[in-house]
mmCIF file of C-alpha atoms in Angstrom:
data_model
loop_
_atom_site.group_PDB
_atom_site.id
_atom_site.type_symbol
_atom_site.label_atom_id
_atom_site.label_comp_id
_atom_site.label_asym_id
_atom_site.label_seq_id
_atom_site.Cartn_x
_atom_site.Cartn_y
_atom_site.Cartn_z
ATOM 1 C CA MET V 1 -0.414 0.021 -0.220
ATOM 2 C CA ASP V 2 0.890 3.631 -0.520
ATOM 3 C CA GLN V 3 2.976 4.863 2.099
ATOM 4 C CA ASP V 4 1.105 8.163 3.037
ATOM 5 C CA ILE V 5 -2.276 6.298 2.566
ATOM 6 C CA LYS V 6 -1.162 4.075 5.394
ATOM 7 C CA GLU V 7 0.762 6.545 7.417
ATOM 8 C CA LYS V 8 -1.395 9.714 6.880
ATOM 9 C CA GLY V 9 -4.959 8.165 5.770
ATOM 10 C CA PHE V 10 -5.586 10.005 2.609
ATOM 11 C CA LYS V 11 -3.567 11.254 -0.254
ATOM 12 C CA ILE V 12 -4.394 13.678 -2.945
ATOM 13 C CA PHE V 13 -3.382 13.010 -6.730
ATOM 14 C CA LYS V 14 -3.399 16.414 -8.110
ATOM 15 C CA ASN V 15 -4.860 17.053 -11.614
ATOM 16 C CA PHE V 16 -6.110 13.487 -11.662
ATOM 17 C CA PHE V 17 -8.834 13.865 -14.355
ATOM 18 C CA ASP V 18 -8.308 16.307 -17.531
ATOM 19 C CA LYS V 19 -11.048 18.725 -18.755
ATOM 20 C CA ASN V 20 -12.502 16.321 -20.960
ATOM 21 C CA GLU V 21 -12.951 13.645 -17.808
ATOM 22 C CA ILE V 22 -14.309 16.900 -15.652
ATOM 23 C CA ASN V 23 -16.862 17.805 -18.172
ATOM 24 C CA GLN V 24 -17.956 13.558 -18.597
ATOM 25 C CA ALA V 25 -18.511 14.053 -14.593
ATOM 26 C CA LYS V 26 -20.122 16.867 -14.661
ATOM 27 C CA GLN V 27 -23.032 16.036 -17.437
ATOM 28 C CA ILE V 28 -24.184 12.832 -15.290
ATOM 29 C CA ALA V 29 -24.113 15.055 -11.915
ATOM 30 C CA HIS V 30 -26.320 17.623 -13.880
ATOM 31 C CA LYS V 31 -28.519 14.572 -15.550
ATOM 32 C CA LYS V 32 -28.955 13.121 -12.240
ATOM 33 C CA TYR V 33 -29.884 16.585 -10.545
ATOM 34 C CA PHE V 34 -32.458 17.441 -12.533
ATOM 35 C CA LYS V 35 -34.161 13.965 -14.033
ATOM 36 C CA ASN V 36 -33.821 13.223 -9.906
ATOM 37 C CA GLN V 37 -36.742 16.174 -10.138
ATOM 38 C CA LYS V 38 -39.264 13.602 -11.360
ATOM 39 C CA LYS V 39 -37.717 10.350 -10.084
ATOM 40 C CA ASP V 40 -37.127 8.800 -13.446
ATOM 41 C CA TYR V 41 -33.147 8.647 -13.299
ATOM 42 C CA VAL V 42 -31.302 5.384 -11.606
ATOM 43 C CA GLU V 43 -27.853 6.498 -10.874
ATOM 44 C CA TRP V 44 -26.921 2.594 -11.713
ATOM 45 C CA ASP V 45 -28.313 1.947 -14.757
ATOM 46 C CA ASP V 46 -26.545 5.291 -16.133
ATOM 47 C CA PRO V 47 -23.606 3.327 -18.736
ATOM 48 C CA GLU V 48 -21.662 6.653 -18.452
ATOM 49 C CA LEU V 49 -21.387 6.257 -14.839
ATOM 50 C CA TRP V 50 -19.806 2.983 -15.261
ATOM 51 C CA GLU V 51 -17.428 4.111 -17.429
ATOM 52 C CA LEU V 52 -16.386 6.892 -15.378
ATOM 53 C CA ILE V 53 -15.877 4.376 -12.634
ATOM 54 C CA CYS V 54 -14.300 1.896 -14.863
ATOM 55 C CA ASN V 55 -12.060 4.426 -16.117
ATOM 56 C CA ASN V 56 -8.371 2.732 -17.120
ATOM 57 C CA LYS V 57 -6.701 5.792 -15.341
ATOM 58 C CA ILE V 58 -8.838 5.013 -12.113
ATOM 59 C CA ILE V 59 -8.151 1.410 -11.987
ATOM 60 C CA ASN V 60 -4.197 1.764 -12.559
ATOM 61 C CA LEU V 61 -3.990 4.403 -9.877
ATOM 62 C CA LEU V 62 -5.873 1.883 -7.808
ATOM 63 C CA SER V 63 -3.886 -1.105 -8.918
ATOM 64 C CA LYS V 64 -0.436 0.875 -8.117
ATOM 65 C CA VAL V 65 -1.693 2.060 -4.763
ATOM 66 C CA PHE V 66 -2.940 -0.903 -3.701
ATOM 67 C CA ASN V 67 -0.181 -3.297 -5.447
ATOM 68 C CA GLY V 68 -2.870 -4.633 -7.503
ATOM 69 C CA LYS V 69 -5.347 -6.301 -5.150
ATOM 70 C CA PHE V 70 -8.714 -3.938 -4.826
ATOM 71 C CA TYR V 71 -12.031 -4.732 -5.022
ATOM 72 C CA TYR V 72 -15.030 -2.497 -5.872
ATOM 73 C CA MET V 73 -17.968 -2.648 -3.345
ATOM 74 C CA HIS V 74 -21.164 -1.125 -3.752
ATOM 75 C CA ASP V 75 -21.498 3.042 -3.657
ATOM 76 C CA SER V 76 -21.164 5.438 -6.383
ATOM 77 C CA THR V 77 -22.156 9.093 -6.309
ATOM 78 C CA VAL V 78 -21.505 12.450 -8.637
ATOM 79 C CA ASP V 79 -23.589 14.907 -7.644
ATOM 80 C CA ILE V 80 -23.782 18.432 -6.965
ATOM 81 C CA HIS V 81 -23.926 19.810 -3.549
ATOM 82 C CA ASN V 82 -24.081 22.921 -1.812
ATOM 83 C CA ILE V 83 -21.883 23.263 0.850
ATOM 84 C CA GLY V 84 -22.995 24.572 4.126
ATOM 85 C CA GLY V 85 -20.206 26.109 7.032
ATOM 86 C CA ASN V 86 -21.436 23.793 9.529
ATOM 87 C CA PHE V 87 -19.703 20.693 9.256
ATOM 88 C CA THR V 88 -18.203 17.537 11.230
ATOM 89 C CA TRP V 89 -15.673 15.161 10.214
ATOM 90 C CA HIS V 90 -17.415 11.902 9.368
ATOM 91 C CA ARG V 91 -15.505 8.191 8.484
ATOM 92 C CA ASP V 92 -17.228 6.390 5.675
ATOM 93 C CA SER V 93 -16.811 3.041 6.942
ATOM 94 C CA PRO V 94 -20.280 0.482 8.167
ATOM 95 C CA CYS V 95 -19.449 1.552 12.241
ATOM 96 C CA ARG V 96 -18.284 5.250 12.766
ATOM 97 C CA ARG V 97 -16.758 4.431 15.841
ATOM 98 C CA ILE V 98 -13.716 3.687 16.724
ATOM 99 C CA GLY V 99 -12.212 0.208 17.092
ATOM 100 C CA ILE V 100 -16.029 -1.469 17.151
ATOM 101 C CA GLY V 101 -17.393 -3.438 14.379
ATOM 102 C CA PRO V 102 -15.399 -5.079 11.675
ATOM 103 C CA ASP V 103 -13.292 -2.416 10.056
ATOM 104 C CA TRP V 104 -11.299 -2.887 13.309
ATOM 105 C CA ASP V 105 -11.059 -6.858 13.329
ATOM 106 C CA ASN V 106 -7.744 -7.595 12.629
ATOM 107 C CA ASN V 107 -8.945 -10.888 11.614
ATOM 108 C CA PHE V 108 -10.629 -9.833 8.530
ATOM 109 C CA ASP V 109 -8.105 -8.904 5.907
ATOM 110 C CA TYR V 110 -9.801 -5.873 3.956
ATOM 111 C CA ASN V 111 -9.543 -1.965 4.422
ATOM 112 C CA VAL V 112 -11.994 -0.090 3.413
ATOM 113 C CA PHE V 113 -11.039 2.921 1.214
ATOM 114 C CA THR V 114 -13.043 6.610 -0.668
ATOM 115 C CA ALA V 115 -11.706 7.866 -3.334
ATOM 116 C CA ILE V 116 -13.374 11.805 -4.284
ATOM 117 C CA ILE V 117 -12.706 13.551 -7.479
ATOM 118 C CA TYR V 118 -13.720 17.264 -7.343
ATOM 119 C CA LEU V 119 -15.256 18.664 -10.578
ATOM 120 C CA GLU V 120 -15.170 22.310 -9.255
ATOM 121 C CA ASP V 121 -11.652 24.587 -7.604
ATOM 122 C CA SER V 122 -11.765 25.202 -3.913
ATOM 123 C CA ASN V 123 -11.574 28.854 -4.789
ATOM 124 C CA GLU V 124 -14.919 28.932 -7.007
ATOM 125 C CA THR V 125 -17.044 27.384 -4.471
ATOM 126 C CA ASN V 126 -15.508 29.011 -1.113
ATOM 127 C CA THR V 127 -14.729 25.407 0.327
ATOM 128 C CA SER V 128 -12.108 23.312 1.145
ATOM 129 C CA LEU V 129 -11.905 19.441 2.659
ATOM 130 C CA SER V 130 -10.911 19.146 6.242
ATOM 131 C CA VAL V 131 -9.102 15.693 6.936
ATOM 132 C CA ILE V 132 -7.733 14.721 10.194
ATOM 133 C CA PRO V 133 -4.794 13.296 9.677
ATOM 134 C CA LYS V 134 -4.048 9.379 11.130
ATOM 135 C CA SER V 135 -7.950 9.303 12.653
ATOM 136 C CA HIS V 136 -7.811 5.977 10.435
ATOM 137 C CA LYS V 137 -5.668 4.242 13.020
ATOM 138 C CA LEU V 138 -7.150 2.476 15.941
ATOM 139 C CA GLU V 139 -4.953 4.606 18.291
ATOM 140 C CA PHE V 140 -6.558 7.634 17.330
ATOM 141 C CA LYS V 141 -9.126 6.765 19.698
ATOM 142 C CA LYS V 142 -6.710 7.539 22.665
ATOM 143 C CA SER V 143 -5.356 10.520 21.021
ATOM 144 C CA LEU V 144 -6.118 14.442 22.213
ATOM 145 C CA ASN V 145 -7.150 14.948 18.615
ATOM 146 C CA HIS V 146 -9.836 11.923 19.157
ATOM 147 C CA ILE V 147 -11.041 14.367 22.211
ATOM 148 C CA LEU V 148 -10.740 17.703 20.406
ATOM 149 C CA ARG V 149 -12.306 16.186 17.511
ATOM 150 C CA PHE V 150 -15.644 14.865 20.024
ATOM 151 C CA ILE V 151 -15.841 18.642 21.622
ATOM 152 C CA HIS V 152 -16.072 19.854 17.650
ATOM 153 C CA TYR V 153 -18.794 17.701 16.888
ATOM 154 C CA ARG V 154 -20.684 18.873 20.188
ATOM 155 C CA ILE V 155 -20.218 22.831 20.005
ATOM 156 C CA LYS V 156 -20.458 22.714 16.261
ATOM 157 C CA ASP V 157 -24.127 24.616 16.799
ATOM 158 C CA ILE V 158 -23.139 27.016 18.956
ATOM 159 C CA LYS V 159 -22.238 30.430 17.514
ATOM 160 C CA ILE V 160 -20.387 31.814 20.148
ATOM 161 C CA LEU V 161 -17.802 29.460 20.170
ATOM 162 C CA LYS V 162 -16.888 29.676 16.717
ATOM 163 C CA LEU V 163 -13.201 31.014 17.324
ATOM 164 C CA PHE V 164 -12.901 28.224 20.046
ATOM 165 C CA LYS V 165 -14.049 25.507 16.977
ATOM 166 C CA LYS V 166 -11.615 27.245 14.232
ATOM 167 C CA LEU V 167 -8.789 26.654 16.878
ATOM 168 C CA ILE V 168 -9.787 23.235 17.300
ATOM 169 C CA ASP V 169 -9.908 23.099 13.263
ATOM 170 C CA PHE V 170 -6.161 24.463 13.061
ATOM 171 C CA PHE V 171 -4.495 22.342 15.381
ATOM 172 C CA ILE V 172 -6.223 19.149 14.705
ATOM 173 C CA SER V 173 -6.927 18.878 10.898
ATOM 174 C CA LYS V 174 -5.296 19.849 7.509
ATOM 175 C CA GLU V 175 -7.166 21.955 5.104
ATOM 176 C CA ILE V 176 -7.012 20.836 1.665
ATOM 177 C CA ILE V 177 -7.357 23.230 -1.036
ATOM 178 C CA TYR V 178 -8.444 21.406 -4.205
ATOM 179 C CA VAL V 179 -8.912 21.812 -8.016
ATOM 180 C CA ALA V 180 -10.866 20.598 -10.069
ATOM 181 C CA GLY V 181 -9.960 16.984 -11.721
ATOM 182 C CA ASP V 182 -7.888 16.414 -8.452
ATOM 183 C CA LEU V 183 -8.709 12.785 -6.614
ATOM 184 C CA VAL V 184 -8.343 12.401 -3.210
ATOM 185 C CA LEU V 185 -7.719 8.924 -1.684
ATOM 186 C CA PHE V 186 -8.893 8.590 1.729
ATOM 187 C CA HIS V 187 -8.847 5.002 3.797
ATOM 188 C CA CYS V 188 -11.417 4.937 6.231
ATOM 189 C CA THR V 189 -10.676 1.888 8.369
#
């Protein structure tokens, strides 16, 4: 496995998709977004989505990162999101509690990963991605960063504590400024 992903829990692949691939993904997102208003668009039935998922660049990257051994599990979404400012960190795995569930059982020889390909620049959307390095490791459960993450979650709706929340962000997370076409791969377990 790639050393950065193994150690930090994520890796950024800059300019992974080119403009044509970005436009293809945007067309799928718009089709889903606008046709879904009528409930007649089923994402899984769209051959264009499968063409995007089975893109040789993605297959080759994953083969390199995972030394040739990986499996597609079940989730793929191409979507349009309005991102608000009141976020919290989460884990993309069956059990989001650290140390609980099959993701943490050493008898199971698997890991769960999420790949996100951004279709817009951070600067255009006035957003960024915030990740907590090493939060995919079991030791994170006993760390100060985990306690601070929990406090951050509990005070997320208390406006008077906004500055304190920003301090927690600064100390425990890494802000990722992305551009259209960047791929971020997360180690979820």
